[in-house]
mmCIF file of C-alpha atoms and ligand atoms in Angstrom:
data_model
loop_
_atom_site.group_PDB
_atom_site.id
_atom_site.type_symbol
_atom_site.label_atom_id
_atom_site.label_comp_id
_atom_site.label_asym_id
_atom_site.label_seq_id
_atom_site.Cartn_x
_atom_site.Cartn_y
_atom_site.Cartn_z
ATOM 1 C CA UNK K 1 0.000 0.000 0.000
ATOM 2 C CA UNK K 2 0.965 3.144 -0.966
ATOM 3 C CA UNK K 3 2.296 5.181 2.490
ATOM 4 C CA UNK K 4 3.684 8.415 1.203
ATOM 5 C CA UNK K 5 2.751 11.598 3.380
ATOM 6 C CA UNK K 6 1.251 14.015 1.418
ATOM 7 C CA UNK K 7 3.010 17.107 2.907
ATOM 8 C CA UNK K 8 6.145 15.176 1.847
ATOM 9 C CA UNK K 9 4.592 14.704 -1.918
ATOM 10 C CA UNK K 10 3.970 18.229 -2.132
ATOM 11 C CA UNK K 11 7.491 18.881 -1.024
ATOM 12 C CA UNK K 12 8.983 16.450 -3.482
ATOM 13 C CA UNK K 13 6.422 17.955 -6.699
ATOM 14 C CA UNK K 14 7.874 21.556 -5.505
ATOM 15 C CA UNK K 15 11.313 20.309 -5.899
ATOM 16 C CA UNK K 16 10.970 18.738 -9.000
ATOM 17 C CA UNK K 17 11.811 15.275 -7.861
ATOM 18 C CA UNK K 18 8.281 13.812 -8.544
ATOM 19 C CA UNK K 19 8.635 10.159 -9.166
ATOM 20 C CA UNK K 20 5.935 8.278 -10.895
ATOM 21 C CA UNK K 21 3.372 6.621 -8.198
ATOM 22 C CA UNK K 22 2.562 3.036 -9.363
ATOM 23 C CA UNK K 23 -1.050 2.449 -8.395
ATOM 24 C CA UNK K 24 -1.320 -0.595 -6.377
ATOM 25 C CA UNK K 25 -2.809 -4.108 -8.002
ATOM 26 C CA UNK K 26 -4.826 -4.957 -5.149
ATOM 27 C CA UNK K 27 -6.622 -3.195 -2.430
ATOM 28 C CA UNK K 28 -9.231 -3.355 -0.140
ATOM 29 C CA UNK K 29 -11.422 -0.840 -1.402
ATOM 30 C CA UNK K 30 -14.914 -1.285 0.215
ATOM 31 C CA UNK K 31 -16.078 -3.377 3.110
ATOM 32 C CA UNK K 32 -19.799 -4.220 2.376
ATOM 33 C CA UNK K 33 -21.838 -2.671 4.925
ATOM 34 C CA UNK K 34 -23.858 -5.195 6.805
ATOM 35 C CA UNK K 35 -27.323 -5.689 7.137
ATOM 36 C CA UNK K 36 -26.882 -4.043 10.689
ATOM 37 C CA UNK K 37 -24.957 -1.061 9.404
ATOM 38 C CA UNK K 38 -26.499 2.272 10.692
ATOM 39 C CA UNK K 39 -28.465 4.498 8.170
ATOM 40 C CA UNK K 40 -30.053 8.039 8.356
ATOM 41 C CA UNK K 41 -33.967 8.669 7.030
ATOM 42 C CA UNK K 42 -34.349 11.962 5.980
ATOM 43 C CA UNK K 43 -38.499 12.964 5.380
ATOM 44 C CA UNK K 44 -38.448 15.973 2.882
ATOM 45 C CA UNK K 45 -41.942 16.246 3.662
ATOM 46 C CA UNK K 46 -41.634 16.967 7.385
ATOM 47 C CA UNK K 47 -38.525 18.953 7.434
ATOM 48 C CA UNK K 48 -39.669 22.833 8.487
ATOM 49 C CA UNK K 49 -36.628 23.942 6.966
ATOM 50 C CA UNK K 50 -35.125 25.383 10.580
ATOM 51 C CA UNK K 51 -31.355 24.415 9.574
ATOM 52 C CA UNK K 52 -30.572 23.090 13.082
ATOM 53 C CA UNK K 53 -29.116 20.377 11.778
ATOM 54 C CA UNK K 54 -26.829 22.505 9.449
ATOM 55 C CA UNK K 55 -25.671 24.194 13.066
ATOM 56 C CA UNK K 56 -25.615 21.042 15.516
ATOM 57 C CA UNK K 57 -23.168 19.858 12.482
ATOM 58 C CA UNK K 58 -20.367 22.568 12.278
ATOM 59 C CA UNK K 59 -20.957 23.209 15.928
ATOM 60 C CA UNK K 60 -19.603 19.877 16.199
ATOM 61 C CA UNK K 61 -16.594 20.717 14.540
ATOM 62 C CA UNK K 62 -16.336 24.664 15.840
ATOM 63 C CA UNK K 63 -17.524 26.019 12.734
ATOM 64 C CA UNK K 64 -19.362 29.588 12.802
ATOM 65 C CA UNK K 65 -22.802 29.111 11.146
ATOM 66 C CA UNK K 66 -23.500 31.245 7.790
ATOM 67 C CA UNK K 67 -26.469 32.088 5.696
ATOM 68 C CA UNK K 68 -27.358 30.171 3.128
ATOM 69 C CA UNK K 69 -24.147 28.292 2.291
ATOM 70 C CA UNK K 70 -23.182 25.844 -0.237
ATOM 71 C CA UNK K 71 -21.563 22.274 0.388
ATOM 72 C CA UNK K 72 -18.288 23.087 1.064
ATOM 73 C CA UNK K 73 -15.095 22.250 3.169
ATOM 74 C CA UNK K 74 -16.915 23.783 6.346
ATOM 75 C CA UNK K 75 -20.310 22.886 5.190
ATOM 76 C CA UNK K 76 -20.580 19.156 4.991
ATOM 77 C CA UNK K 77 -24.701 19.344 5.353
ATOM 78 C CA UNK K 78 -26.910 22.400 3.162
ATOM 79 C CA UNK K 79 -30.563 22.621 3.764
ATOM 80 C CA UNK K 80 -32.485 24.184 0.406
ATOM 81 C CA UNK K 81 -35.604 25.396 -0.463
ATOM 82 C CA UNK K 82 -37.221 24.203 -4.186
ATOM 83 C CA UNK K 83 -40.338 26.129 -5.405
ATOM 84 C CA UNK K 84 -42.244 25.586 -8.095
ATOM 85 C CA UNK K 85 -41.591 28.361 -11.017
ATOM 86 C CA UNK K 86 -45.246 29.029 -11.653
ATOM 87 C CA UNK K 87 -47.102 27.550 -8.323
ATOM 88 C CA UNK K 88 -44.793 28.784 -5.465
ATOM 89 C CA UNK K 89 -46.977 27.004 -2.547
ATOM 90 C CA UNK K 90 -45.828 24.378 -3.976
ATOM 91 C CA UNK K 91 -42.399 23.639 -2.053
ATOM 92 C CA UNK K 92 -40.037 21.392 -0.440
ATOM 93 C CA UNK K 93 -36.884 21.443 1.723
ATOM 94 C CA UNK K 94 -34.281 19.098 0.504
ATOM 95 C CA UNK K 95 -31.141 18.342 2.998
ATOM 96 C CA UNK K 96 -27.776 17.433 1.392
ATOM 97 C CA UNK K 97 -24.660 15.643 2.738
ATOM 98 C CA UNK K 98 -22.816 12.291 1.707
ATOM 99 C CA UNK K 99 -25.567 9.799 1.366
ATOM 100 C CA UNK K 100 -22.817 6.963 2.842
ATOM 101 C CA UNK K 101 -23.360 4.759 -0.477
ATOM 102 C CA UNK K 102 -22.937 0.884 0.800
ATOM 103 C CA UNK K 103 -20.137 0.762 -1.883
ATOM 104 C CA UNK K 104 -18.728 4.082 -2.486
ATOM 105 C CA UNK K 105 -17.055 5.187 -5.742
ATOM 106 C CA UNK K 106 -14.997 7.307 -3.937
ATOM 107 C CA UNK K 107 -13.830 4.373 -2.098
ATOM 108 C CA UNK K 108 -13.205 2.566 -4.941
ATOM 109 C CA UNK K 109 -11.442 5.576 -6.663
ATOM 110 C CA UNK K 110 -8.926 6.535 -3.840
ATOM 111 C CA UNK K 111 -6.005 4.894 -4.758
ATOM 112 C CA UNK K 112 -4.167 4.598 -1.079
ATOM 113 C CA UNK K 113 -7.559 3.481 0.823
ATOM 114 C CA UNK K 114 -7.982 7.755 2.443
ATOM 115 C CA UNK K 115 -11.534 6.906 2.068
ATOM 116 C CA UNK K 116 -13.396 3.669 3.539
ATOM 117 C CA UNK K 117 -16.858 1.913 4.228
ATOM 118 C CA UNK K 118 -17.056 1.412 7.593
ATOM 119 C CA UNK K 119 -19.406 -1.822 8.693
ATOM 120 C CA UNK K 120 -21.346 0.392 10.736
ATOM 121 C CA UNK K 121 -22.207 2.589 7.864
ATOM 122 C CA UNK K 122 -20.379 5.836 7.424
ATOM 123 C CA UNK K 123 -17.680 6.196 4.854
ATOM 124 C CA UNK K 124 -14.727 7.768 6.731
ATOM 125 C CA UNK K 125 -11.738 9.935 5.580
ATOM 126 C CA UNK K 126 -8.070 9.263 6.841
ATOM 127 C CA UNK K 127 -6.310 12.728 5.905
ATOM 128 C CA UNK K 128 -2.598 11.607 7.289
ATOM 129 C CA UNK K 129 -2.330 8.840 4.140
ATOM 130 C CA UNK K 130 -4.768 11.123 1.499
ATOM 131 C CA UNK K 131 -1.901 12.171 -1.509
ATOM 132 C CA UNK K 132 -4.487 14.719 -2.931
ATOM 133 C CA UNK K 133 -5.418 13.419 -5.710
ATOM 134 C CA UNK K 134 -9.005 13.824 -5.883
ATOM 135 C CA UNK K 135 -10.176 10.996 -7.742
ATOM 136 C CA UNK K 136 -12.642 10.769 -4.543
ATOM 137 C CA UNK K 137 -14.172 13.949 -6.099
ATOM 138 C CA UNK K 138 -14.544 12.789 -9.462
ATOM 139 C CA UNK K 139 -15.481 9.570 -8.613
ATOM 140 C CA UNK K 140 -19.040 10.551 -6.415
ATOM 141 C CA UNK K 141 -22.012 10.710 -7.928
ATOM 142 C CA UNK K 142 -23.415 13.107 -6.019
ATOM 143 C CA UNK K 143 -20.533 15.585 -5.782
ATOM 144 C CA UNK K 144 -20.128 15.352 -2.141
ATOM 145 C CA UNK K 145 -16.585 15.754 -1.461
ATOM 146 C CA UNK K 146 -14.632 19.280 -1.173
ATOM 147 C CA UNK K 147 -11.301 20.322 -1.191
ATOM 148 C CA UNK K 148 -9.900 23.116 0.760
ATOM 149 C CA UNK K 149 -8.083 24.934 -1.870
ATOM 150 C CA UNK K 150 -7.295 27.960 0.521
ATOM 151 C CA UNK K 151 -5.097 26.040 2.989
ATOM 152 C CA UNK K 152 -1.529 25.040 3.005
ATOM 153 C CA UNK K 153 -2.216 21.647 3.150
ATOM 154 C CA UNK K 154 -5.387 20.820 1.630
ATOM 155 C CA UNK K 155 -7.697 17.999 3.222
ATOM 156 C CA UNK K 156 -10.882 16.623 1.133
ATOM 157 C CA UNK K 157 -14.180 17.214 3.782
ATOM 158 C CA UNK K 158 -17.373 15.841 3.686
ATOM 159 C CA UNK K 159 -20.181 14.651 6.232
ATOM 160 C CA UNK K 160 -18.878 11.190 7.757
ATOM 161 C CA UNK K 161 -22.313 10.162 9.770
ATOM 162 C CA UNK K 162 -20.598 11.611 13.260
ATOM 163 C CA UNK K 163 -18.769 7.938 13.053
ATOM 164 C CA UNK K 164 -17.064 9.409 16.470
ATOM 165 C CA UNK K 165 -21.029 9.669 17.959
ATOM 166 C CA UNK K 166 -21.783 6.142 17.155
ATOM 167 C CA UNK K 167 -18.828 4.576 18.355
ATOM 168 C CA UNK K 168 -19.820 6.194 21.502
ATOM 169 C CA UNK K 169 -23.457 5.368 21.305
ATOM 170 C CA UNK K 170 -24.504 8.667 20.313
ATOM 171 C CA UNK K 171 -26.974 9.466 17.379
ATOM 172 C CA UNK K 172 -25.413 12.007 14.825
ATOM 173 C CA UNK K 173 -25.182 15.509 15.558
ATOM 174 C CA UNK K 174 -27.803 16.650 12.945
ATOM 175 C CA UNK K 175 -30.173 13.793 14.147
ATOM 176 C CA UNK K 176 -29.993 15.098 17.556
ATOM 177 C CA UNK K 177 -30.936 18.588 16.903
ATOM 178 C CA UNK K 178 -33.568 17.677 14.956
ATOM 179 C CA UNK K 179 -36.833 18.029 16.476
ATOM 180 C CA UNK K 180 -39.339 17.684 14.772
ATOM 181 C CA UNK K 181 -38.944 13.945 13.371
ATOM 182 C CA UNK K 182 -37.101 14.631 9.927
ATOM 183 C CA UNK K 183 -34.136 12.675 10.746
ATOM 184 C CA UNK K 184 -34.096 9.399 12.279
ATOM 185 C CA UNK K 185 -31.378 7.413 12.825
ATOM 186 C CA UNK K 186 -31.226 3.450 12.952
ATOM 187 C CA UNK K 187 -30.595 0.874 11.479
ATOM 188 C CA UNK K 188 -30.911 1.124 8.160
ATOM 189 C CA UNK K 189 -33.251 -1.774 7.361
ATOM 190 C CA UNK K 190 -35.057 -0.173 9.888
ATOM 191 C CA UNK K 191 -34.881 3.211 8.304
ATOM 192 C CA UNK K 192 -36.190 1.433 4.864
ATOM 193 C CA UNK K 193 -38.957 -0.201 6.808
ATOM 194 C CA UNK K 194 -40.026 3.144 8.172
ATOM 195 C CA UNK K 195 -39.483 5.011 5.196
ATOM 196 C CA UNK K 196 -42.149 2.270 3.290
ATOM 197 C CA UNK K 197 -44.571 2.750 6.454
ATOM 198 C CA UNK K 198 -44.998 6.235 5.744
ATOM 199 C CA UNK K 199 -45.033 7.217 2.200
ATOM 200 C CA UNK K 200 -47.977 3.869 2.955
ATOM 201 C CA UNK K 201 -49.901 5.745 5.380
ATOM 202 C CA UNK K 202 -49.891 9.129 3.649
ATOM 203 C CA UNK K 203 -49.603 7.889 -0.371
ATOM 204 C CA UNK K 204 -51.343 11.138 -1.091
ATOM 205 C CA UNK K 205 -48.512 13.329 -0.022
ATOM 206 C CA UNK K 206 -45.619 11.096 -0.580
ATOM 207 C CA UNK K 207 -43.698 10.224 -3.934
ATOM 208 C CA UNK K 208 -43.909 6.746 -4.013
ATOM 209 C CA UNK K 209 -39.958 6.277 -3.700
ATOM 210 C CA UNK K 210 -37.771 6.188 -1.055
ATOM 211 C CA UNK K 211 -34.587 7.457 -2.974
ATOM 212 C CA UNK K 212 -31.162 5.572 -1.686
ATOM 213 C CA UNK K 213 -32.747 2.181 -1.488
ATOM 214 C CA UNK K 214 -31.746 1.016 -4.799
ATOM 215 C CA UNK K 215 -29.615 4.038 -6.396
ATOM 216 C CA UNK K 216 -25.997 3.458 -6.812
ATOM 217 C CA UNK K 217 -26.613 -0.223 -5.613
ATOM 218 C CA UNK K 218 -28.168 1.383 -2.356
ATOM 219 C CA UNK K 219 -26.738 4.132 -0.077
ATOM 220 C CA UNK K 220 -27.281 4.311 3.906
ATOM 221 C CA UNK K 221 -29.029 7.887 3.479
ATOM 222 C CA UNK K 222 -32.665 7.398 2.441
ATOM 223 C CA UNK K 223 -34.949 10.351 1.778
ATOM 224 C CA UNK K 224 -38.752 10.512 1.304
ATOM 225 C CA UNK K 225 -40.290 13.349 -0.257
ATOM 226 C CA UNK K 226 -43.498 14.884 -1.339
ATOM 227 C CA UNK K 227 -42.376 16.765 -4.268
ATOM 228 C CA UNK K 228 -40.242 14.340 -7.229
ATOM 229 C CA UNK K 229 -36.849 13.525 -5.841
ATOM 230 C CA UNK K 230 -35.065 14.904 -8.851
ATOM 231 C CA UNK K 231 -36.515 18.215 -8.877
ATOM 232 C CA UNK K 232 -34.887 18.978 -5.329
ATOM 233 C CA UNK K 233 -31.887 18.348 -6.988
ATOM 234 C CA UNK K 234 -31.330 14.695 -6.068
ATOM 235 C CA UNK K 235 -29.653 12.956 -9.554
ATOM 236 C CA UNK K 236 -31.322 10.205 -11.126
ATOM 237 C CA UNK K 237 -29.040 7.165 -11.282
ATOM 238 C CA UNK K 238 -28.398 4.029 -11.947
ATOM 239 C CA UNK K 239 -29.192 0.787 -9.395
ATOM 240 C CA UNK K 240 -25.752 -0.418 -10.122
ATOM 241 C CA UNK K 241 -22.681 -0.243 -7.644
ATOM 242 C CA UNK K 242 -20.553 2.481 -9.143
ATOM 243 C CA UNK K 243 -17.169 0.993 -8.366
ATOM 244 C CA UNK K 244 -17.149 -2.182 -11.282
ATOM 245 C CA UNK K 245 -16.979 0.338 -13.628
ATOM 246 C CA UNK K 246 -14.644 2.872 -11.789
ATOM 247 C CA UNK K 247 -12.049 0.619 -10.379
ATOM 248 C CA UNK K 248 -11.145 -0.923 -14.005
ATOM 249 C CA UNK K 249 -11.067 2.602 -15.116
ATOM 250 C CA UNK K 250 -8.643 3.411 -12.271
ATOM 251 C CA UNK K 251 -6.178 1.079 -12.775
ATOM 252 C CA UNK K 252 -5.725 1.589 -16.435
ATOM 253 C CA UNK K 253 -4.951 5.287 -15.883
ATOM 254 C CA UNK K 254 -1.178 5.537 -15.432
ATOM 255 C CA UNK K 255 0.237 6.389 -11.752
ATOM 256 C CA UNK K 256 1.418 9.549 -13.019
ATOM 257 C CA UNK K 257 -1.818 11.132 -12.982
ATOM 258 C CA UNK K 258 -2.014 11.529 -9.321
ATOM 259 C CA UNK K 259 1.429 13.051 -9.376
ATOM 260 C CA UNK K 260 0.007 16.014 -12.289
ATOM 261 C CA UNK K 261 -3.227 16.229 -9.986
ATOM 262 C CA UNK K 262 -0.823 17.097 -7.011
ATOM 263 C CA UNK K 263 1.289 19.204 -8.536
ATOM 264 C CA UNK K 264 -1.878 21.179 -10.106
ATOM 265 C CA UNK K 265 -3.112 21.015 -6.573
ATOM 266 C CA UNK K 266 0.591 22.800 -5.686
ATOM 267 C CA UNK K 267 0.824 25.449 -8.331
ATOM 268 C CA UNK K 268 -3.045 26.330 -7.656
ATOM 269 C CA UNK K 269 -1.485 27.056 -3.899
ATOM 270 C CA UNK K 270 1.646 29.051 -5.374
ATOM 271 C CA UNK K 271 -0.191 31.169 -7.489
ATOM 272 C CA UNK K 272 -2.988 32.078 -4.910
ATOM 273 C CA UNK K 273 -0.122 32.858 -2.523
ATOM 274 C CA UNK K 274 1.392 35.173 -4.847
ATOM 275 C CA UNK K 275 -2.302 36.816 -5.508
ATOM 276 C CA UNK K 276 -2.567 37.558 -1.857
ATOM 277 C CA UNK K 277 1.020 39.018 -1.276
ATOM 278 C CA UNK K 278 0.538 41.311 -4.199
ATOM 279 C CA UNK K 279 -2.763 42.405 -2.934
ATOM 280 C CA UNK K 280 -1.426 43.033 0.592
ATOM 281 C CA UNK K 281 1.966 44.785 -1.085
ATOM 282 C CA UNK K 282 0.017 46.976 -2.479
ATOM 283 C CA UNK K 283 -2.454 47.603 0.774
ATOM 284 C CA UNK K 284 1.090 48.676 2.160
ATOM 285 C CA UNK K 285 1.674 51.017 -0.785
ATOM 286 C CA UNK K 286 -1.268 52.553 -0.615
ATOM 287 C CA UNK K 287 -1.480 53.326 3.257
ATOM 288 C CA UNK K 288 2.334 55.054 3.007
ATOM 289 C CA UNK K 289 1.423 57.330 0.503
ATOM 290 C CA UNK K 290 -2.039 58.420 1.915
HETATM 291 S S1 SF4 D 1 -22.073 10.140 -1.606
HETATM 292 FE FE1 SF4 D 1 -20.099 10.379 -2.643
HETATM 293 S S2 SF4 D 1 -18.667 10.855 -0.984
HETATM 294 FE FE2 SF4 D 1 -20.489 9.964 -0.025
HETATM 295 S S3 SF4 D 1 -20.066 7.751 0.108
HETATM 296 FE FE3 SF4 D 1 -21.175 8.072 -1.826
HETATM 297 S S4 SF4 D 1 -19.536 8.324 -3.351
HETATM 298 FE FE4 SF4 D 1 -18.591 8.628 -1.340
HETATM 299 S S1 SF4 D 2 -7.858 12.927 -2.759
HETATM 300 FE FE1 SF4 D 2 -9.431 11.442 -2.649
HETATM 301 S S2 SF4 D 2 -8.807 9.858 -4.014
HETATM 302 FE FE2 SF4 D 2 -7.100 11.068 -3.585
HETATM 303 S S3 SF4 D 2 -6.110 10.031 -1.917
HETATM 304 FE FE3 SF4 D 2 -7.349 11.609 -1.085
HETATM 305 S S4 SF4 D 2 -9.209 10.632 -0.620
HETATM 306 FE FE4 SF4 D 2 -8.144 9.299 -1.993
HETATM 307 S S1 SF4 D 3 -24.168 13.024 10.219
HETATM 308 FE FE1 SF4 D 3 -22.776 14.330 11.424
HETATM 309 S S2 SF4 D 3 -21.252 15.028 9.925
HETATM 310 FE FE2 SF4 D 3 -23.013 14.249 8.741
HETATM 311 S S3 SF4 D 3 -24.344 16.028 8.363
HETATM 312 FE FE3 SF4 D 3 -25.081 15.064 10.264
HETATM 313 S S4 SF4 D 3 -23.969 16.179 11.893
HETATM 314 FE FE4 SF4 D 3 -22.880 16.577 9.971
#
């Protein structure tokens, strides 16, 4: 397995003295969830739009609250309102965040394991053996993961279920502050069972769908809606597992096209650095001669 630090990549691409990475043959690149694993039910249909659950989750991490934000390295969950163009009482709130696919194509894309399933459910990040790359970008289907371009040493971020709460015993942040019933957090069998009950005791204000259950070969994030899932935003995809068609892909694409997406990732840093002393420099220049 590839165990390269990535501050020490970024070193070596700055120096010149980037060698070619040789993507491993093997890897382990997704553990199956289990029928026990954990899963989240979101109901579109009861959701108030109140964005608790957008606070409880960066409070979590220290993370000032702003309006209206868009997924992002500090926002790993975005609540958002769809309206109707011509009828606009005719609305829904839609929550986004990693929907914890059972087998994740950004699993399957990372080429030194950063990302993993877990068998309780959430997909988790490992930032001390991530290279950069960002195949786990490209790879998900629902563009979940971020990058933070504006620091030093950039880290992909995304939502990873609170795995730190549930290895405690805990229910997820956003569950928690949720209280009014949108979330619900169980097991996801469970969560599909519930899901089923409702949109069956209220088929006139459900879609008859609960997305997650089959998309992507199934994801541990289920939603329930009363407005079409794909008009809040939510793509329409296959029922296949992503990762037989990535992983092929990935291995026939030569090594040396993590070390050009690192060194990208590098001269994107270097130039924004330079942006930002010029800007100051001339701050400076402009306060001496007023
Ligand atoms: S939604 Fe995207 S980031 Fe989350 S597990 Fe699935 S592929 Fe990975
Ligand atoms: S950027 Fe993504 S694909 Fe690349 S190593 Fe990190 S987690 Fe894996
Ligand atoms: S599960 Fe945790 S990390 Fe994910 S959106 Fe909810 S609070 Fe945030």
């Amino acid at each position: 397995m590839m165990t390269m630090d990535r501050r020490e990549f970024l070193k070596s691409t700055g120096m010149g003295l980037a060698g070619l990475i040789v993507l491993p043959e093997t890897i382990n690149h997704s553990e199956i969830a289990s029928e026990d694993a954990y899963g989240i039910l979101y109901d579109a249909k009861a959701c108030i739009g109140c964005r608790e659950c957008e606070s409880a989750c960066k409070g979590r991490r220290d993370i000032p609250t702003i309006n209206e934000p868009e997924l992002d390295a500090d926002n790993w969950t975005i609540i958002k309102l769809y309206q109707e163009d011509n009828n606009q009482s005719v609305y829904s709130f839609i929550k986004r965040n990693c929907m914890h696919c059972i087998d994740p194509a950004c699993v399957s894309a990372c080429p030194v394991g950063a990302m993993q399933k877990t068998p309780e459910g959430p997909v988790i990040y490992d930032e001390t053996i991530c290279i950069g790359c960002r195949y786990c970008m490209a790879a998900c289907p629902f563009d979940i993961p971020k990058y933070e371009w504006e620091e030093v040493f950039p880290r992909v971020q995304k939502c990873d279920m609170c795995a730190d709460r549930i290895a405690e015993g805990k229910h997820p942040a956003c569950v928690e502050a949720c209280k009014i019933g949108a979330l619900k957090f169980g097991r996801r069998s469970d969560m599909l069972a519930e899901a089923h009950e409702r949109i069956e005791s209220d088929p006139v204000n459900y879609v008859d769908k609960v997305y997650g259950e089959n998309e992507v070969g199934g994801t541990s994030v289920l939603i329930i809606s009363k407005v079409a899932h794909d008009k809040l935003g939510l793509p329409v995809l296959t029922s296949s597992s992503l990762p037989s068609l990535t992983w092929p892909w990935m291995k026939a694409v030569p090594g040396v096209a993590v070390v050009v997406a690192t060194l990208m990732t590098f001269l994107y840093w270097i130039t924004g650095r330079k942006l930002k002393v010029a800007v100051q420099e001339e701050s400076i220049n402009d306060s001496n001669q007023s």
